[in-house]
Coordinates of C-alpha atoms in Angstrom, one line a residue:
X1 CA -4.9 14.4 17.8
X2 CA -5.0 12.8 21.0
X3 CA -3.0 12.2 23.4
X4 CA -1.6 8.7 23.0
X5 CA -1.6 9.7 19.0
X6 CA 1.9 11.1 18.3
X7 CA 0.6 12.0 14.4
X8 CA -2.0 14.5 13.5
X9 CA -4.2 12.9 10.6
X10 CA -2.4 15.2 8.6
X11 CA 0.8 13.5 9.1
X12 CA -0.8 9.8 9.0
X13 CA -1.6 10.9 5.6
X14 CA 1.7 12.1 4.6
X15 CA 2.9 8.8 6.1
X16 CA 0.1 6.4 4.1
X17 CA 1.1 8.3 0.8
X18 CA 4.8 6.8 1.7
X19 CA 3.5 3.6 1.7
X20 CA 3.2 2.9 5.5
X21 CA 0.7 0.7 6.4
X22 CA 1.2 1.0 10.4
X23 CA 0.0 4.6 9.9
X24 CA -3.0 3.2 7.9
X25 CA -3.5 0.8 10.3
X26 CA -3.7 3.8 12.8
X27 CA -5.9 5.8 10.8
X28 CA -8.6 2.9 10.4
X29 CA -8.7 2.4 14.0
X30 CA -8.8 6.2 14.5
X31 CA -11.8 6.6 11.8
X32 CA -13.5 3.1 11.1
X33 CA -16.2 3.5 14.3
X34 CA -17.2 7.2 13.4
X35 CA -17.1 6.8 9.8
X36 CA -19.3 3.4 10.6
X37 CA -21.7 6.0 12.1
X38 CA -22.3 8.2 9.3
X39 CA -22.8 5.0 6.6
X40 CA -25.4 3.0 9.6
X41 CA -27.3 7.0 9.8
X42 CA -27.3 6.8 5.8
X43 CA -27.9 3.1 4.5
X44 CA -29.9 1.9 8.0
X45 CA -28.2 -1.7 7.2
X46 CA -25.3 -2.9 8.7
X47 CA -23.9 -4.9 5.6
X48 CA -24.3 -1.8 3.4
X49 CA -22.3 -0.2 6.8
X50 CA -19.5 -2.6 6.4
X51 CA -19.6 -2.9 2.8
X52 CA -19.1 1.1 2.6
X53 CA -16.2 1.5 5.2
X54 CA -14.5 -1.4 3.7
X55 CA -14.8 0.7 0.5
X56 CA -13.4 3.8 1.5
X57 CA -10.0 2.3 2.9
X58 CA -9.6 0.4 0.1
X59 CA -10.1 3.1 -2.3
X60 CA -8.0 5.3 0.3
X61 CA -4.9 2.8 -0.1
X62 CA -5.2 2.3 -3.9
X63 CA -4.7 5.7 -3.9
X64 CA -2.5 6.9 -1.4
X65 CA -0.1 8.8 -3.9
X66 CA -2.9 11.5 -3.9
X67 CA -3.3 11.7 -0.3
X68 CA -0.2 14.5 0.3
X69 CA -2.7 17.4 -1.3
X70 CA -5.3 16.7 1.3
X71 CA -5.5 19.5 4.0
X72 CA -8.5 18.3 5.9
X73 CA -8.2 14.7 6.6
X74 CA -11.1 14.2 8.6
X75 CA -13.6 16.1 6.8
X76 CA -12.1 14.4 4.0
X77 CA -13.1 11.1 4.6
X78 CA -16.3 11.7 5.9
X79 CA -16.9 13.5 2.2
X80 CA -15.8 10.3 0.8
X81 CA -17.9 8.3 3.0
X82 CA -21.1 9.9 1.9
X83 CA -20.2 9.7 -1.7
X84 CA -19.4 6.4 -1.1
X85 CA -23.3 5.8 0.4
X86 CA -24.8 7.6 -2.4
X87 CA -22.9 5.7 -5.0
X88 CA -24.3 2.4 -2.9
X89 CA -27.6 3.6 -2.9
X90 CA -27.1 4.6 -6.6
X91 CA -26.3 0.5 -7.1
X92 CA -28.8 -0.9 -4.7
X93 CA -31.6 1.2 -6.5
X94 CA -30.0 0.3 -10.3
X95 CA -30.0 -3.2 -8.8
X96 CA -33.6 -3.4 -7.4
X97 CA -35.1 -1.7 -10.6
X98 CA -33.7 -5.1 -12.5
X99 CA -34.4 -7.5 -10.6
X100 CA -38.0 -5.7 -10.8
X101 CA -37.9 -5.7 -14.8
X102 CA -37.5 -9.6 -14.8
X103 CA -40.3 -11.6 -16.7
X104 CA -43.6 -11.5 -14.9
X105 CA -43.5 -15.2 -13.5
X106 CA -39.9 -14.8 -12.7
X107 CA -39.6 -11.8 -10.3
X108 CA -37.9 -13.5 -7.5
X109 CA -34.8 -12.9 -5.4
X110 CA -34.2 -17.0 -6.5
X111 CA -35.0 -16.9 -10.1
X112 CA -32.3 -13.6 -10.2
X113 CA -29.7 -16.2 -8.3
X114 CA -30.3 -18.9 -11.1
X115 CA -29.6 -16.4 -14.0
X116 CA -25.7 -16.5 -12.8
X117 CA -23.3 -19.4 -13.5
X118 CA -22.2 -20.1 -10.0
X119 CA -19.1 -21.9 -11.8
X120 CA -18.2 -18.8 -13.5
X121 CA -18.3 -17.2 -9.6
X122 CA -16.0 -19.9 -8.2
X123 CA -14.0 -19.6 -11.2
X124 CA -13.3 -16.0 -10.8
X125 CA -12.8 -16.5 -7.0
X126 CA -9.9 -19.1 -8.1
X127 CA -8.7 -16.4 -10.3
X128 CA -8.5 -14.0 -7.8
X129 CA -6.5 -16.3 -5.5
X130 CA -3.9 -17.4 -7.5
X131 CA -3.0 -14.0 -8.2
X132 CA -3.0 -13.0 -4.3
X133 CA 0.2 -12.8 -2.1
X134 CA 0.2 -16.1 -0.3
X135 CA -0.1 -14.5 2.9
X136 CA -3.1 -12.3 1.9
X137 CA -4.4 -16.1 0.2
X138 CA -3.2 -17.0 3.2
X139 CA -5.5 -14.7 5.2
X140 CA -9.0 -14.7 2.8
X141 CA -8.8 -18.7 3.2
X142 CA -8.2 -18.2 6.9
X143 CA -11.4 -15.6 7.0
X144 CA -13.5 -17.0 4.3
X145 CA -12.8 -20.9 4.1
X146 CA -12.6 -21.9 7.9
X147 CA -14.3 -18.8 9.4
X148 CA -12.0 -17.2 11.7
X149 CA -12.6 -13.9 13.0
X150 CA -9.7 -11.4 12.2
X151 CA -8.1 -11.5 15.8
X152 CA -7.8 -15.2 15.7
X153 CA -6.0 -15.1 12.7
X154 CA -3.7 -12.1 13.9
X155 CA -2.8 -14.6 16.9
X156 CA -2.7 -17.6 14.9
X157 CA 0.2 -15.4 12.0
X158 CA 1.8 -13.4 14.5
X159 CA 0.1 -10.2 12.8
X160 CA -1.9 -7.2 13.6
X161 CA -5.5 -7.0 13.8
X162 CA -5.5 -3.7 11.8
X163 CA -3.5 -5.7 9.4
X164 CA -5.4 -8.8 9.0
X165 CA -8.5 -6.8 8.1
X166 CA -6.6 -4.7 5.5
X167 CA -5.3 -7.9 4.0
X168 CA -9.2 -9.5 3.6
X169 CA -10.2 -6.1 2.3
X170 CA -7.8 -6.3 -0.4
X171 CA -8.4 -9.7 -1.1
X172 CA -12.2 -8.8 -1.2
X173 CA -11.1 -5.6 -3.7
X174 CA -8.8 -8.4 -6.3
X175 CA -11.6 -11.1 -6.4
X176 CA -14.1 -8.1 -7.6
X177 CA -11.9 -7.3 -10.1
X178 CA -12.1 -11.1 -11.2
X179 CA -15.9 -10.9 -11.2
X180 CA -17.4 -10.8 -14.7
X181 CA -19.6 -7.8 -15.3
X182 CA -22.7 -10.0 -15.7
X183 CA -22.3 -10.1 -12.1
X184 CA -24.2 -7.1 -10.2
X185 CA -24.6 -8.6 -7.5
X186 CA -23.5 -6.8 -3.9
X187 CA -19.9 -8.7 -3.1
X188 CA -21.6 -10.2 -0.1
X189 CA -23.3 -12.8 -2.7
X190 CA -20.5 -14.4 -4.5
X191 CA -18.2 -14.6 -1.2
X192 CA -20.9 -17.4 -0.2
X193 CA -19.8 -19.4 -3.1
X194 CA -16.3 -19.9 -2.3

C-alpha cells in the first residue's frame, strides 16, 4: 500500500465485491502497468498484452462476488494473468492449426477472412449495442465509431479515465457474447467491421 493509497488491495477487493467501481478504478490503475508486464514477457505482442489485461478485469468485475475469499490480491492476479496467457496461447495455437488445415489452394489469412459473413459480424455488433446502457453505447461509439482516445472522451462526458476504459471493456465483453461461435477469430477482427 502506498502512501497516497488509503486501501490495502485487500480492502479494494472487499470494496469491488460491494460493487464499487471507484475502488476498481483504483485497482486497475494500481495493477494494469505491472500486470501489462507479465502478459508483454509471455505473448511478446502488444495486442495479445492488451487483449489479456482487458480480460482479466473484465473477468475480475463479472465476478466480484467471489473476490471477499481472496487473501493475496496481488499474487492473485498475477495467477490469473498467466492463466489468462496460457489460455491465449491455447486459442492462438487452436486458431493457427485451422487456419493451417484449410484446403491446399486456400491457406491464406484472406481466404480465412472470406469464410465469415461480415453481415452476420455487424449484425451481432448491432445486437450487442442495443442491449448496452446508452452511456456505455454511448462510450464504444465514442471509442470505436469516431476514434477518440479514452481521455477525450472522459473530458468530452465529464467522466473518469479509469471509467471510460472499464465502460469499452464491457462493451467489448457484451458484443462477444453476440458473436456467433463460427466466429474464432481474436476480438480485434470483428471490432474493424463496425
Amino acid at each position: 500500500m502506498s502512501s497516497n493509497q488509503p486501501y490495502s488491495d485487500k480492502e479494494l477487493f472487499l470494496r469491488i465485491a460491494e460493487g464499487d467501481e471507484t475502488a476498481f478504478a483504483t485497482l486497475f490503475n494500481l495493477y494494469s502497468t505491472p500486470l501489462a508486464l507479465i502478459a508483454l514477457r509471455m505473448l511478446h505482442s502488444e495486442p495479445a498484452k492488451q487483449e489479456v489485461v482487458q480480460e482479466v478485469f473484465i473477468k475480475l468485475w463479472l465476478n466480484r462476488d467471489r473476490l471477499k475469499e481472496v487473501q493475496h490480491p496481488g499474487a492473485w492476479l498475477r495467477k490469473i494473468t498467466i492463466h489468462e496467457c496460457l489460455q491465449y496461447l491455447r486459442k492462438t495455437s487452436l486458431y493457427n492449426s485451422k487456419l493451417e488445415g484449410l484446403e491446399p489452394g486456400g491457406t491464406s489469412f484472406n481466404h480465412a477472412l472470406q469464410a465469415i459473413s461480415v453481415k452476420e459480424i455487424q449484425q451481432a455488433v448491432k445486437q450487442a449495442l442495443q442491449v448496452m446502457p446508452s452511456q456505455r453505447r454511448t462510450i464504444y461509439e465514442l471509442s470505436r465509431g469516431k476514434g477518440m482516445a479514452t481521455k477525450e472522451i472522459a473530458a468530452q462526458l465529464g467522466l473518469s479515465d479509469g471509467y471510460v476504459r472499464n465502460a469499452i471493456s464491457a462493451a467489448l465483453q457484451t458484443i462477444r457474447s453476440f458473436l456467433p461461435d463460427s466466429v474464432q477469430l481474436p476480438a480485434i477482427i470483428f471490432l474493424l467491421f463496425f
